[in-house]
Coordinates of C-alpha atoms (C1' of nucleotides) in Angstrom, one line a residue:
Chain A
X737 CA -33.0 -61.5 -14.7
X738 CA -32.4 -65.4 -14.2
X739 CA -29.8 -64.1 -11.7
X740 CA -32.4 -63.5 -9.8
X741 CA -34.9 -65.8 -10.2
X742 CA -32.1 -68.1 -9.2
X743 CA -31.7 -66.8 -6.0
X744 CA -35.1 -66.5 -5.3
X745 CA -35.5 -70.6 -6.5
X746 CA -33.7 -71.0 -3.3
X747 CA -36.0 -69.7 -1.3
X748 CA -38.5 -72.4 0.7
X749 CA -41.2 -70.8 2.1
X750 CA -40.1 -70.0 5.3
X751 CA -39.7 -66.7 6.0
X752 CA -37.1 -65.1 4.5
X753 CA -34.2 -63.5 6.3
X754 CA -32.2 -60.9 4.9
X755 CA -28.4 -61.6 5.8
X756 CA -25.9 -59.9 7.8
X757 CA -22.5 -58.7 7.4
X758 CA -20.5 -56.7 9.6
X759 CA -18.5 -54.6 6.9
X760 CA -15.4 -52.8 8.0
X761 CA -13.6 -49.6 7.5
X762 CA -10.0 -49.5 8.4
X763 CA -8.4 -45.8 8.7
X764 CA -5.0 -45.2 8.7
X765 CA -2.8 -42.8 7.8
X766 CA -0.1 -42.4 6.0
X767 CA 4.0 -41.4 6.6
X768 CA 3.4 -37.7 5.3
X769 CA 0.4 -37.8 7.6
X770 CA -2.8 -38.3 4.7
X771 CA -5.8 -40.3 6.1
X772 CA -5.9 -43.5 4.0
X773 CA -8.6 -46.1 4.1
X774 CA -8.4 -49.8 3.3
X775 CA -10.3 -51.1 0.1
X776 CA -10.0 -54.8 -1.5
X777 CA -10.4 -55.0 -5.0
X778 CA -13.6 -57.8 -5.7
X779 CA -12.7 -60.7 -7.4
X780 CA -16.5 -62.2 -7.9
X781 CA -19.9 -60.4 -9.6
X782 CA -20.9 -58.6 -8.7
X783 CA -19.1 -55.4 -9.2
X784 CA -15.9 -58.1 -9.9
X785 CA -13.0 -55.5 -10.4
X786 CA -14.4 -52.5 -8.3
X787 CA -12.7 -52.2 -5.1
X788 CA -14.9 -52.2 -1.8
X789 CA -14.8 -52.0 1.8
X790 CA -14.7 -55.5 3.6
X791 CA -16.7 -57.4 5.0
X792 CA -18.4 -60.6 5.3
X793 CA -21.2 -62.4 7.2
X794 CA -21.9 -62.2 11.1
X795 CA -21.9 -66.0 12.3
X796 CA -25.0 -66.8 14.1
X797 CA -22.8 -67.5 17.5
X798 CA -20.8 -64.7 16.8
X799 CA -21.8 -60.4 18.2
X800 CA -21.4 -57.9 15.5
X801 CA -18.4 -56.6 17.0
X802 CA -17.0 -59.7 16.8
X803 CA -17.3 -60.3 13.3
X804 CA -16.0 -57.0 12.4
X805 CA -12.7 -57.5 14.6
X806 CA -12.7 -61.5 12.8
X807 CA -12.6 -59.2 9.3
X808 CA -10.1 -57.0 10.8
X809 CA -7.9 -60.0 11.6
X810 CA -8.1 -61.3 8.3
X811 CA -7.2 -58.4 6.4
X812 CA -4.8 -56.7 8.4
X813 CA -3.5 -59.5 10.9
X814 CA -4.0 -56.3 13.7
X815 CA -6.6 -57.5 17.0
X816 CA -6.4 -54.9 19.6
X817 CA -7.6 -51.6 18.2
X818 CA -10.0 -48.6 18.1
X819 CA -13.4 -49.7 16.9
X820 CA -16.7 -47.7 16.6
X821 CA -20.5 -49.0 15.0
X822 CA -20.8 -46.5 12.1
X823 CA -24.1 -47.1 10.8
X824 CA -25.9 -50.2 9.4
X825 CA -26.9 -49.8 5.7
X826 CA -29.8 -52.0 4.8
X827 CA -31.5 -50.7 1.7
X828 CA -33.5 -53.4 -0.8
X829 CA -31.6 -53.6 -3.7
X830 CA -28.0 -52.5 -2.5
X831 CA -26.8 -55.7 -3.1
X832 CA -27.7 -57.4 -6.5
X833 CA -27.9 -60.8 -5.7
X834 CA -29.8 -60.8 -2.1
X835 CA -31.1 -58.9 0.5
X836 CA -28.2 -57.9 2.4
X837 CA -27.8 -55.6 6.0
X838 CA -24.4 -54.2 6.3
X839 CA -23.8 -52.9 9.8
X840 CA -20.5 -50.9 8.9
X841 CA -17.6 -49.8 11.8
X842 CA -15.1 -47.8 11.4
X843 CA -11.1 -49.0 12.6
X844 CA -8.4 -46.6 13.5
X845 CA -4.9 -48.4 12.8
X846 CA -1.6 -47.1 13.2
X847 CA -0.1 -47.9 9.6
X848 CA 2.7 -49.6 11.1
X849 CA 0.6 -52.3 12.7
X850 CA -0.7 -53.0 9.4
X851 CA 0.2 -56.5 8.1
X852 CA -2.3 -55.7 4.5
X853 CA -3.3 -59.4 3.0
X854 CA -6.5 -59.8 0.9
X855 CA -9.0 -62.0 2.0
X856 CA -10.9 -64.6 0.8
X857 CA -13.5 -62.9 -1.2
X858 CA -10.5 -60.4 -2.9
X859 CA -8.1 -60.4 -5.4
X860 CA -6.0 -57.7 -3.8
X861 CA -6.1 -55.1 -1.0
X862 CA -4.5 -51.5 -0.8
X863 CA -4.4 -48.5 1.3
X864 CA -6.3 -45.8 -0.9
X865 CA -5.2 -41.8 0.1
X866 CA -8.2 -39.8 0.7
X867 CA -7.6 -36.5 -1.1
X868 CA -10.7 -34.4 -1.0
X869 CA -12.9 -34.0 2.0
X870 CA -15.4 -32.3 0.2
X871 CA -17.7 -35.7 0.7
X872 CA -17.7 -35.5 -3.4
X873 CA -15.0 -38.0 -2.6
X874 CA -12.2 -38.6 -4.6
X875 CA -9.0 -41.5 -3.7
X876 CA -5.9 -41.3 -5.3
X877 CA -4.0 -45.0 -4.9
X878 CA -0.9 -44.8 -2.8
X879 CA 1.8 -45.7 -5.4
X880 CA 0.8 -44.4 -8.5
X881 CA -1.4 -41.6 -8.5
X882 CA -4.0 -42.9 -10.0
X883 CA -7.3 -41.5 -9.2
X884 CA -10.2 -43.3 -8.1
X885 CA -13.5 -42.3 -8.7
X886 CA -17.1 -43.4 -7.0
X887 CA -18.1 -45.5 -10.2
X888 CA -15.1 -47.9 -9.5
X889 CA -16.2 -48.3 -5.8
X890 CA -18.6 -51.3 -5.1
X891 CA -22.4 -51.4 -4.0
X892 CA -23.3 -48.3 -1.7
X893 CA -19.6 -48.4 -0.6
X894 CA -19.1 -44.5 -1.4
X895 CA -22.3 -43.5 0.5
X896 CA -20.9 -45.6 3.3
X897 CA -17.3 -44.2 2.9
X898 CA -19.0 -40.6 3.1
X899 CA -20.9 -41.2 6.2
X900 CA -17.3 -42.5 7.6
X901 CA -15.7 -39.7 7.2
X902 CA -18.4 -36.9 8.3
X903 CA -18.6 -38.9 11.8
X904 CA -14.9 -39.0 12.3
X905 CA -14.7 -35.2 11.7
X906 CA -17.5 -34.8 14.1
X907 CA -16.1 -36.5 16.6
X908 CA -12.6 -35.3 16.4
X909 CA -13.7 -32.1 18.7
X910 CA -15.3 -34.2 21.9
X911 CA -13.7 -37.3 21.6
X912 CA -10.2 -39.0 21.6
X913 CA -10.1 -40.3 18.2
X914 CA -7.1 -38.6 16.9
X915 CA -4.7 -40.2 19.8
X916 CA -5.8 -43.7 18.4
X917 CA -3.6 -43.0 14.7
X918 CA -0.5 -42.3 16.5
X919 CA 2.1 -44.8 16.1
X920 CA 3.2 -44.1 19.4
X921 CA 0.6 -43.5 22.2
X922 CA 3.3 -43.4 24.7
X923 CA 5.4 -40.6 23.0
X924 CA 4.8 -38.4 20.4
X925 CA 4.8 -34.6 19.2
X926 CA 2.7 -32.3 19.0
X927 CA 3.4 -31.8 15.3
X928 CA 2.2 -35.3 14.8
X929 CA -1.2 -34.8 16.8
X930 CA -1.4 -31.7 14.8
X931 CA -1.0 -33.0 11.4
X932 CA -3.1 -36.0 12.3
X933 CA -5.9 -33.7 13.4
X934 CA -5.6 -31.8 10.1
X935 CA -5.9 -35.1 7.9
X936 CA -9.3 -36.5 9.6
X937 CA -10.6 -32.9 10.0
X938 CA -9.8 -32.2 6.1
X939 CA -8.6 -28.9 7.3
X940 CA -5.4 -26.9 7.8
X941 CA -5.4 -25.3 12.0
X942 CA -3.3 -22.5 13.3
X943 CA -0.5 -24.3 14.5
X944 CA 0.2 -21.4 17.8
X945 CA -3.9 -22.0 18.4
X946 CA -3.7 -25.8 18.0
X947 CA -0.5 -26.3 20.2
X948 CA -2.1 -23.5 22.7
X949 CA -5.4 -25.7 22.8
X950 CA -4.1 -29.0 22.7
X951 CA -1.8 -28.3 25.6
X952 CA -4.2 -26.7 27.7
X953 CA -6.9 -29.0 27.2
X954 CA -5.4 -32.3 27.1
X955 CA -2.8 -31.6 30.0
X956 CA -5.4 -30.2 32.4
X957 CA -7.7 -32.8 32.3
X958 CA -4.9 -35.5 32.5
X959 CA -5.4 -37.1 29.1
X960 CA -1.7 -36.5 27.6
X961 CA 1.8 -35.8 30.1
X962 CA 4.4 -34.2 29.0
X963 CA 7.8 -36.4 29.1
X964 CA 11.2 -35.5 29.4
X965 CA 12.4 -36.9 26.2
X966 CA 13.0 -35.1 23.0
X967 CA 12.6 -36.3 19.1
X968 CA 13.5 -34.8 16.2
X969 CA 11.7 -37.2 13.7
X970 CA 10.0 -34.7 12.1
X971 CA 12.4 -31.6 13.0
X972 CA 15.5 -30.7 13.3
X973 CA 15.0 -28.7 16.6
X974 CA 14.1 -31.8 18.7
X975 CA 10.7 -31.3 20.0
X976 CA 8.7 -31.9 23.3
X977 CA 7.5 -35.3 23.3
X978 CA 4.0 -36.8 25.0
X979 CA 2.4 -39.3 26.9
X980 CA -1.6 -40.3 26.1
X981 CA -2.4 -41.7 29.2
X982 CA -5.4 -43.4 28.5
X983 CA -6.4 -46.8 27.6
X984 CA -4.5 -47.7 24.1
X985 CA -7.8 -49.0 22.3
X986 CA -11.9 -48.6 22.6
X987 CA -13.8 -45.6 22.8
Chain B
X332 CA -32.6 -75.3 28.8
X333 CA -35.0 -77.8 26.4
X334 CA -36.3 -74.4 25.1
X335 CA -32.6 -73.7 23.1
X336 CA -32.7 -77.3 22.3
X337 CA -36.1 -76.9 20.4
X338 CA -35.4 -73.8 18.7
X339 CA -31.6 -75.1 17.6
X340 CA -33.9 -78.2 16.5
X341 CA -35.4 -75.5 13.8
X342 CA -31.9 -75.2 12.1
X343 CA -31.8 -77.5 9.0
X344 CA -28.1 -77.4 8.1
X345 CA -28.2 -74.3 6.0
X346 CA -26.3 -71.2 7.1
X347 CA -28.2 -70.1 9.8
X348 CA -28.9 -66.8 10.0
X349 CA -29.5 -63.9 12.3
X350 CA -33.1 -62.1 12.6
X351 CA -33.4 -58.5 12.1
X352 CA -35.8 -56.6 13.5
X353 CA -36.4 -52.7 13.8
X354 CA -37.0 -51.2 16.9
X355 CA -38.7 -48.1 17.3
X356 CA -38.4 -45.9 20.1
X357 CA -41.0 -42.8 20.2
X358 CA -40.2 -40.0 22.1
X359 CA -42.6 -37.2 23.1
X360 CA -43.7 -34.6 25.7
X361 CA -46.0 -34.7 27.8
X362 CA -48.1 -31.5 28.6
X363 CA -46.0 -30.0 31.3
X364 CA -43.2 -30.6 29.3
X365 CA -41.7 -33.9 29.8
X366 CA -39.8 -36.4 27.8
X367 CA -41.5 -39.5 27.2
X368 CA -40.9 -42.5 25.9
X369 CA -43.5 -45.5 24.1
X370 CA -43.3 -48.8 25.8
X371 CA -45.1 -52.3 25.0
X372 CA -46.2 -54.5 27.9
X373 CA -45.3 -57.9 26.4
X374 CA -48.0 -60.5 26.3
X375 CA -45.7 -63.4 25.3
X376 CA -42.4 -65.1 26.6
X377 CA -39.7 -64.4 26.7
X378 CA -40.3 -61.2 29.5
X379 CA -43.9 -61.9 29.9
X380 CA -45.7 -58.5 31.5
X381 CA -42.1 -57.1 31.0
X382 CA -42.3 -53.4 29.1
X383 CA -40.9 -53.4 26.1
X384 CA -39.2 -50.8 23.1
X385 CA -41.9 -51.3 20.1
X386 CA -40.2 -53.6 17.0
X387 CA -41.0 -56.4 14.5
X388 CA -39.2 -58.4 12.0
X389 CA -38.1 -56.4 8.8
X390 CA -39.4 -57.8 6.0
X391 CA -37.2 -59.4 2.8
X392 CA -38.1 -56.3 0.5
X393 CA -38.5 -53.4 2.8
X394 CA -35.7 -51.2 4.2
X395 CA -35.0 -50.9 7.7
X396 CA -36.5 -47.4 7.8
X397 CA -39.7 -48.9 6.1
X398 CA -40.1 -51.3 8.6
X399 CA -39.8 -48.7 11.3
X400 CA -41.8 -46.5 10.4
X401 CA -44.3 -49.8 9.7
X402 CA -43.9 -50.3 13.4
X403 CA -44.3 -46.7 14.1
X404 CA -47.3 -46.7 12.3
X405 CA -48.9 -49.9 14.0
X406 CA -48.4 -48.9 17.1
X407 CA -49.6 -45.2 17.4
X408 CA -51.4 -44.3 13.6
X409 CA -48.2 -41.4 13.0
X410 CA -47.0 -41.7 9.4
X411 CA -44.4 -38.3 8.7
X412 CA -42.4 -38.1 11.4
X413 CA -38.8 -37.3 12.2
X414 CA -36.9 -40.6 12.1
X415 CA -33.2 -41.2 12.6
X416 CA -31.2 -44.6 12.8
X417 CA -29.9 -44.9 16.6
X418 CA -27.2 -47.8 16.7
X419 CA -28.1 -51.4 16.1
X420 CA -27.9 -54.2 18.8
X421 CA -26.2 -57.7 18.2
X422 CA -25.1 -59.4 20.6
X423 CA -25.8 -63.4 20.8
X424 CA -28.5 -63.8 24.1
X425 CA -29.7 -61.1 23.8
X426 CA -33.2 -62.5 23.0
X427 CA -33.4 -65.8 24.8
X428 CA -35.3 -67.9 21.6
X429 CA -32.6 -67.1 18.9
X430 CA -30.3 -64.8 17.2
X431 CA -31.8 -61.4 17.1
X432 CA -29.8 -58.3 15.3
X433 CA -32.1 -55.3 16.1
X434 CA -31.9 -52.0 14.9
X435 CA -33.1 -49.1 16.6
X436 CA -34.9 -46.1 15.3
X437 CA -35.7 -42.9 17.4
X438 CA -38.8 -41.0 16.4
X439 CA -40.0 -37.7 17.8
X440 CA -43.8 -37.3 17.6
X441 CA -45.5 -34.2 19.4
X442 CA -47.8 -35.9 21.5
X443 CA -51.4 -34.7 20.4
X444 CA -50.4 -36.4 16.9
X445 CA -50.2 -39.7 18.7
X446 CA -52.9 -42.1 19.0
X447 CA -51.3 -44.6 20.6
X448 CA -52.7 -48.2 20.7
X449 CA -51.2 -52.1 21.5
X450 CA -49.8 -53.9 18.3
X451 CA -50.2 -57.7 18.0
X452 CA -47.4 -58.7 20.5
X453 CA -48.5 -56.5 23.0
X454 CA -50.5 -56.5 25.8
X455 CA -50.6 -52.9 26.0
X456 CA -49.2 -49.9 25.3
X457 CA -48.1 -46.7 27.6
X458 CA -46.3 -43.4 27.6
X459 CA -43.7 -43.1 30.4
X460 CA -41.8 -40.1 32.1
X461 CA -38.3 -40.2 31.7
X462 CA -37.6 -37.9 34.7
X463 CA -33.8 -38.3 35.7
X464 CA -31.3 -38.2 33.5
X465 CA -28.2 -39.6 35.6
X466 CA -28.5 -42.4 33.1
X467 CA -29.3 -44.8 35.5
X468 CA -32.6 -44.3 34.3
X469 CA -36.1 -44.7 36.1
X470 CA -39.3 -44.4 35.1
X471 CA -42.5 -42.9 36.7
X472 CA -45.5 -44.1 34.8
X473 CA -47.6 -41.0 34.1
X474 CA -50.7 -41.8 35.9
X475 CA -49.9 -43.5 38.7
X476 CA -46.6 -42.3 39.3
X477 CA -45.1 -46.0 39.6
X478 CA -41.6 -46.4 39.4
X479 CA -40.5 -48.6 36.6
X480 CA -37.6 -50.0 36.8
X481 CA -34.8 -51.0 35.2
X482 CA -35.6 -54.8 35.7
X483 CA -38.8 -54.4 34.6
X484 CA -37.4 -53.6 31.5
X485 CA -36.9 -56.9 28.6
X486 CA -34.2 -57.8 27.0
X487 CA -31.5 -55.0 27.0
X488 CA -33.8 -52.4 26.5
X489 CA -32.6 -50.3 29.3
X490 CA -29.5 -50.4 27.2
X491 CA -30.9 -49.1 24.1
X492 CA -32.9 -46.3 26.2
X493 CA -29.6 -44.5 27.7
X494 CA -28.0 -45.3 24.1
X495 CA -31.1 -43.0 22.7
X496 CA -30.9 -40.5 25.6
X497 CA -27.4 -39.8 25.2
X498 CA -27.7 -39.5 21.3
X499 CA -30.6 -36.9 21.8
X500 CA -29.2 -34.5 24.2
X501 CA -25.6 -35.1 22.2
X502 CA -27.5 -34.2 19.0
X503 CA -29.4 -30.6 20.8
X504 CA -26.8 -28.5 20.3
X505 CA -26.2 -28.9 16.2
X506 CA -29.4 -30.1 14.5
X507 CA -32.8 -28.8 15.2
X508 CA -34.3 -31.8 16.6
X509 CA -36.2 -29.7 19.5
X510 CA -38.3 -28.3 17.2
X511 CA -39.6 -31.8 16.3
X512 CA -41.4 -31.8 19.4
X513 CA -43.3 -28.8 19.3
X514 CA -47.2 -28.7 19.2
X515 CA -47.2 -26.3 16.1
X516 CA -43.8 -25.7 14.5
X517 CA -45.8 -22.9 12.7
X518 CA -46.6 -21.2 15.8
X519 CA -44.7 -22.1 18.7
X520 CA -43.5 -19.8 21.6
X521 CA -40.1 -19.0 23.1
X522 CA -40.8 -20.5 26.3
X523 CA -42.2 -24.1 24.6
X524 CA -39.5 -24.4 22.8
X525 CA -36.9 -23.4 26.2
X526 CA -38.7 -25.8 28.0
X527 CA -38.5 -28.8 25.1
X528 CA -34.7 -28.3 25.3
X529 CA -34.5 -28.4 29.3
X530 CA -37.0 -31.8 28.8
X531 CA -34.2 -33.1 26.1
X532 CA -30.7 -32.0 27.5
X533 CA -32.2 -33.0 31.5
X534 CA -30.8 -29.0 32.7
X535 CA -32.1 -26.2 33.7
X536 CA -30.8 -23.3 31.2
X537 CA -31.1 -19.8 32.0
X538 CA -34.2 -17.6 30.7
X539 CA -32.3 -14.9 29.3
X540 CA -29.1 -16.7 27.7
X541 CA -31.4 -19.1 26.1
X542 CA -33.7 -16.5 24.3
X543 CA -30.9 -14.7 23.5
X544 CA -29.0 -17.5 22.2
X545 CA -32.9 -18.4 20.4
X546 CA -33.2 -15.6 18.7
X547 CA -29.5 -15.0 17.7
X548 CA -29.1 -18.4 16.0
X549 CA -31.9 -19.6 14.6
X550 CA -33.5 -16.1 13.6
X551 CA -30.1 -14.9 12.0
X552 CA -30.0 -17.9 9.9
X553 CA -33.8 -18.2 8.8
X554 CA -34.4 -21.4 10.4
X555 CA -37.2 -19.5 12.4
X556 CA -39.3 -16.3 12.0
X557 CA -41.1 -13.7 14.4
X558 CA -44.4 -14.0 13.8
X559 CA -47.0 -11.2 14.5
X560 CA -49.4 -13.4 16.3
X561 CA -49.4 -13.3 20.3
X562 CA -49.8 -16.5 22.8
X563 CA -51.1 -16.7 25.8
X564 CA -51.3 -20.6 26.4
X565 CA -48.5 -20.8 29.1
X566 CA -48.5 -17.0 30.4
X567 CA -50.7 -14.2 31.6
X568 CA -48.5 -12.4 29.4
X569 CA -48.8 -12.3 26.0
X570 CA -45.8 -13.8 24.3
X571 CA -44.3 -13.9 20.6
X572 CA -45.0 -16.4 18.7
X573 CA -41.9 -17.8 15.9
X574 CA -42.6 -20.5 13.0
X575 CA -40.1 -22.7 11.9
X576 CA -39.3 -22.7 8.4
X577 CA -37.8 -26.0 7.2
X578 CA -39.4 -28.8 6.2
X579 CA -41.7 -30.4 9.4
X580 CA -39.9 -33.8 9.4
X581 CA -36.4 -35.9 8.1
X582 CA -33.5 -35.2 9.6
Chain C
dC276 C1' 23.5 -17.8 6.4
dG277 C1' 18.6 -20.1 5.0
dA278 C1' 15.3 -23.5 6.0
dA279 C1' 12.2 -25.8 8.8
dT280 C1' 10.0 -26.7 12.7
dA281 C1' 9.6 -25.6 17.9
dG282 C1' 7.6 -22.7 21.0
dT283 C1' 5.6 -18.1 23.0
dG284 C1' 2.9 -14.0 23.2
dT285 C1' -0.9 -10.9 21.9
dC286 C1' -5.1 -9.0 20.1
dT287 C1' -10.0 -9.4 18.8
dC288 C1' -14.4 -11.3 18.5
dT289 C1' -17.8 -14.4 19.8
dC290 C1' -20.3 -17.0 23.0
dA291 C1' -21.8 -19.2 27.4
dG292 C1' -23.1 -18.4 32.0
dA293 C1' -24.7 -15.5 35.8
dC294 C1' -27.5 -12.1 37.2
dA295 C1' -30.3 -7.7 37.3
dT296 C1' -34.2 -5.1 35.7
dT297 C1' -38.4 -3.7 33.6
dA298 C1' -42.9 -4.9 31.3
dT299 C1' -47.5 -6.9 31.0
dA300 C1' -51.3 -9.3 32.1
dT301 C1' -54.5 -11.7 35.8
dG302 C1' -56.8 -12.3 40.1
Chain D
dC1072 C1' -51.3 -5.8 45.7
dA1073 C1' -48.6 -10.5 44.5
dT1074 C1' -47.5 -13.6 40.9
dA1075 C1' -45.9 -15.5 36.8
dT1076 C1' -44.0 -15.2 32.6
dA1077 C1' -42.2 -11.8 28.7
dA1078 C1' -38.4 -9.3 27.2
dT1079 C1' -34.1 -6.6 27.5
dG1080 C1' -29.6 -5.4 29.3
dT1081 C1' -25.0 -6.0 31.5
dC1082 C1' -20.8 -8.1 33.1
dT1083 C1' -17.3 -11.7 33.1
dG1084 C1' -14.4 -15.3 31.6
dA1085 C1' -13.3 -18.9 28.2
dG1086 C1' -12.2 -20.0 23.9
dA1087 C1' -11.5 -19.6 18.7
dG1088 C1' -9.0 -17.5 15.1
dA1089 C1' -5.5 -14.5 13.2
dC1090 C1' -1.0 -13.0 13.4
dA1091 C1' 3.7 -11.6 14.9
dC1092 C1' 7.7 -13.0 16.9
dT1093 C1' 11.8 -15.7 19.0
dA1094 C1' 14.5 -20.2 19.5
dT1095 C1' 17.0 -24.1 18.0
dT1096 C1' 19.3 -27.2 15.0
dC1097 C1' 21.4 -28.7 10.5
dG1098 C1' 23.7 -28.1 6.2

DNA sequence: CGAATAGTGTCTCTCAGACATTATATG
DNA sequence: CATATAATGTCTGAGAGACACTATTCG
């Protein structure tokens, strides 16, 4: 291909580096509580058209989380969030024009501290509903319904999407991740833990078990509190509201 | 420091970009069951005579995993291995002559398949004892029973050990990484295989439960059978002998 | 009243941890 | 005999999962 030849014209002889990007997958979830992940929609080759996580290149000054969070910014306007190293993706080839390194991590976001604006690189960015969790993937766009498959997703994007979403169910169990979609930290219900847990673990729980477990747990160790104010956002019996009592971000 | 000056003297306007290098950290056990770790004794600066994780520039056409397992291969002559990405390290100063991005692999390599020997950058090559696990880490070398410590350690290495120490006793519970260890996964006794899993997790766990727990899991879903053959390697007592059944490496 | 969620109680089964006991081989 | 590991058994309490039931508020 002269594509390539091109780009490898522009090598000098030195050695040659593979570059770096710190790619970035923002979680969020939706108002009737579906996990939805951010995508922007490329608007070079290659893959122009296909929609694809972003990223971009780690400055040489600049750490890995830093990049990601500079990404972030750009994308979503949000700063001060959960953020986790997924994986790094690294395979010759994955990338047409170059040897590229992804290291990929994975953003919880509230939706409401969303500010969505495509970057540089994009023509336009959405929040994509993630239907199946059967990891054969399948997104259905927000608005319309309209389904997207894996051959309209960028590069390796739907292996990287896949791993995503397998970590975030396997950490759901030992770690705090759930508390970091809540719009409200400070008060919430359990109903909205509950359906949030049910939307990253692709599962439906025992709501009796879930509010027995999630009670006893989180209370005991000191995690959540109970507060003495009521909501009946998603009820019409106002329900018990709680406290997270831990840091709002990093984990 | 005139030695930042020269090496920023190397940059020639072009985006300048980041290194990448694969780390490899080899884990085995030593005879009386304990977890061990590879270490390099660097022979250059920066950390002179400072031990060292095992790692080398990844090359333009060769996947990370490649170039770990090129590593893996210089340095102690093992070729089919388990391998598993571990996290990958960024952070600007963290190598004192430039921008390094290194990702770290974690092998496990039964120890009689390991012929261990110095690549090019190193002065020499060792197994050491990782006795506690309070993640503070220390390290006995296995002769002469010398602490090493942390500060003897280059880089952020130390970093990158607890990182992989964590990940391993995290990961004991749901994949069968213990049985990477063992001598002879086709003939292995209960007791081996107890004492690889006290050597990973850093407990004590009780005789009894254990086998029981053994047998009941992995027996019940194939992953290991009885054999009829007897050993009598760690007992005056004859003792069962199981084989695993899955393939001997990847994970 | 029905609808929808809030919230409580109960039963079973599995599993982890603690501990006791017997068996088998060697010196 | 003592010793060291092999191998089996028993008890308890915690937790997961299934399910039944009552409470509260609105229209």
């Amino acid at each position: 291909m002269n594509e390539k030849e091109l780009l490898e014209g522009y090598d000098d002889g030195e050695y040659r580096r593979p570059s770096v990007t710190a790619d970035i997958l923002v979680f969020s979830m939706s108002s009737d509580f579906k996990l939805q992940l951010l995508l922007v929609k490329r608007k070079n080759h290659p893959y122009m058209g296909k929609w694809a996580i972003p990223g971009g290149f780690v400055d040489y000054d600049e750490s890995l989380e830093e990049a990601a969070l500079r990404e972030l910014r750009e994308e979503t306007h949000v700063e001060d969030v959960y953020l986790e190293q997924l994986y790094t993706f690294g395979k010759p080839g994955r990338d047409p024009r170059t040897r590229v390194i992804s290291v990929a991590y994975v953003a919880l976001v509230p939706k409401e501290r969303l500010h969505i604006q495509a970057g540089d690189d994009a023509a336009e960015a959405a929040l994509f509903d993630i239907e199946n969790i059967d990891w054969g993937i399948r997104f259905y766009s927000p608005e319309m319904r309209e389904a997207l498959s894996e051959e309209e997703l960028a590069f390796d994007h739907a292996e990287i999407i896949r791993t995503a979403l397998k970590r975030l169910a396997g950490k759901l169990d030992y770690t705090d991740i759930a508390f970091q979609m809540l719009e409200d930290k400070r008060c919430f219900t359990a109903y909205e833990f509950e359906k949030i847990y049910e939307a990253i673990s692709g599962r439906k729980v025992e709501k009796s078990n879930f509010r027995r477990d999630f009670i006893g747990r989180y209370i005991k160790t000191g995690v959540i509190e109970e507060l003495d104010v009521k909501s009946s956002r998603y009820s019409i019996k106002p329900a018990t509201c709680y406290c997270y009592k831990r840091q709002s971000h990093r984990g």
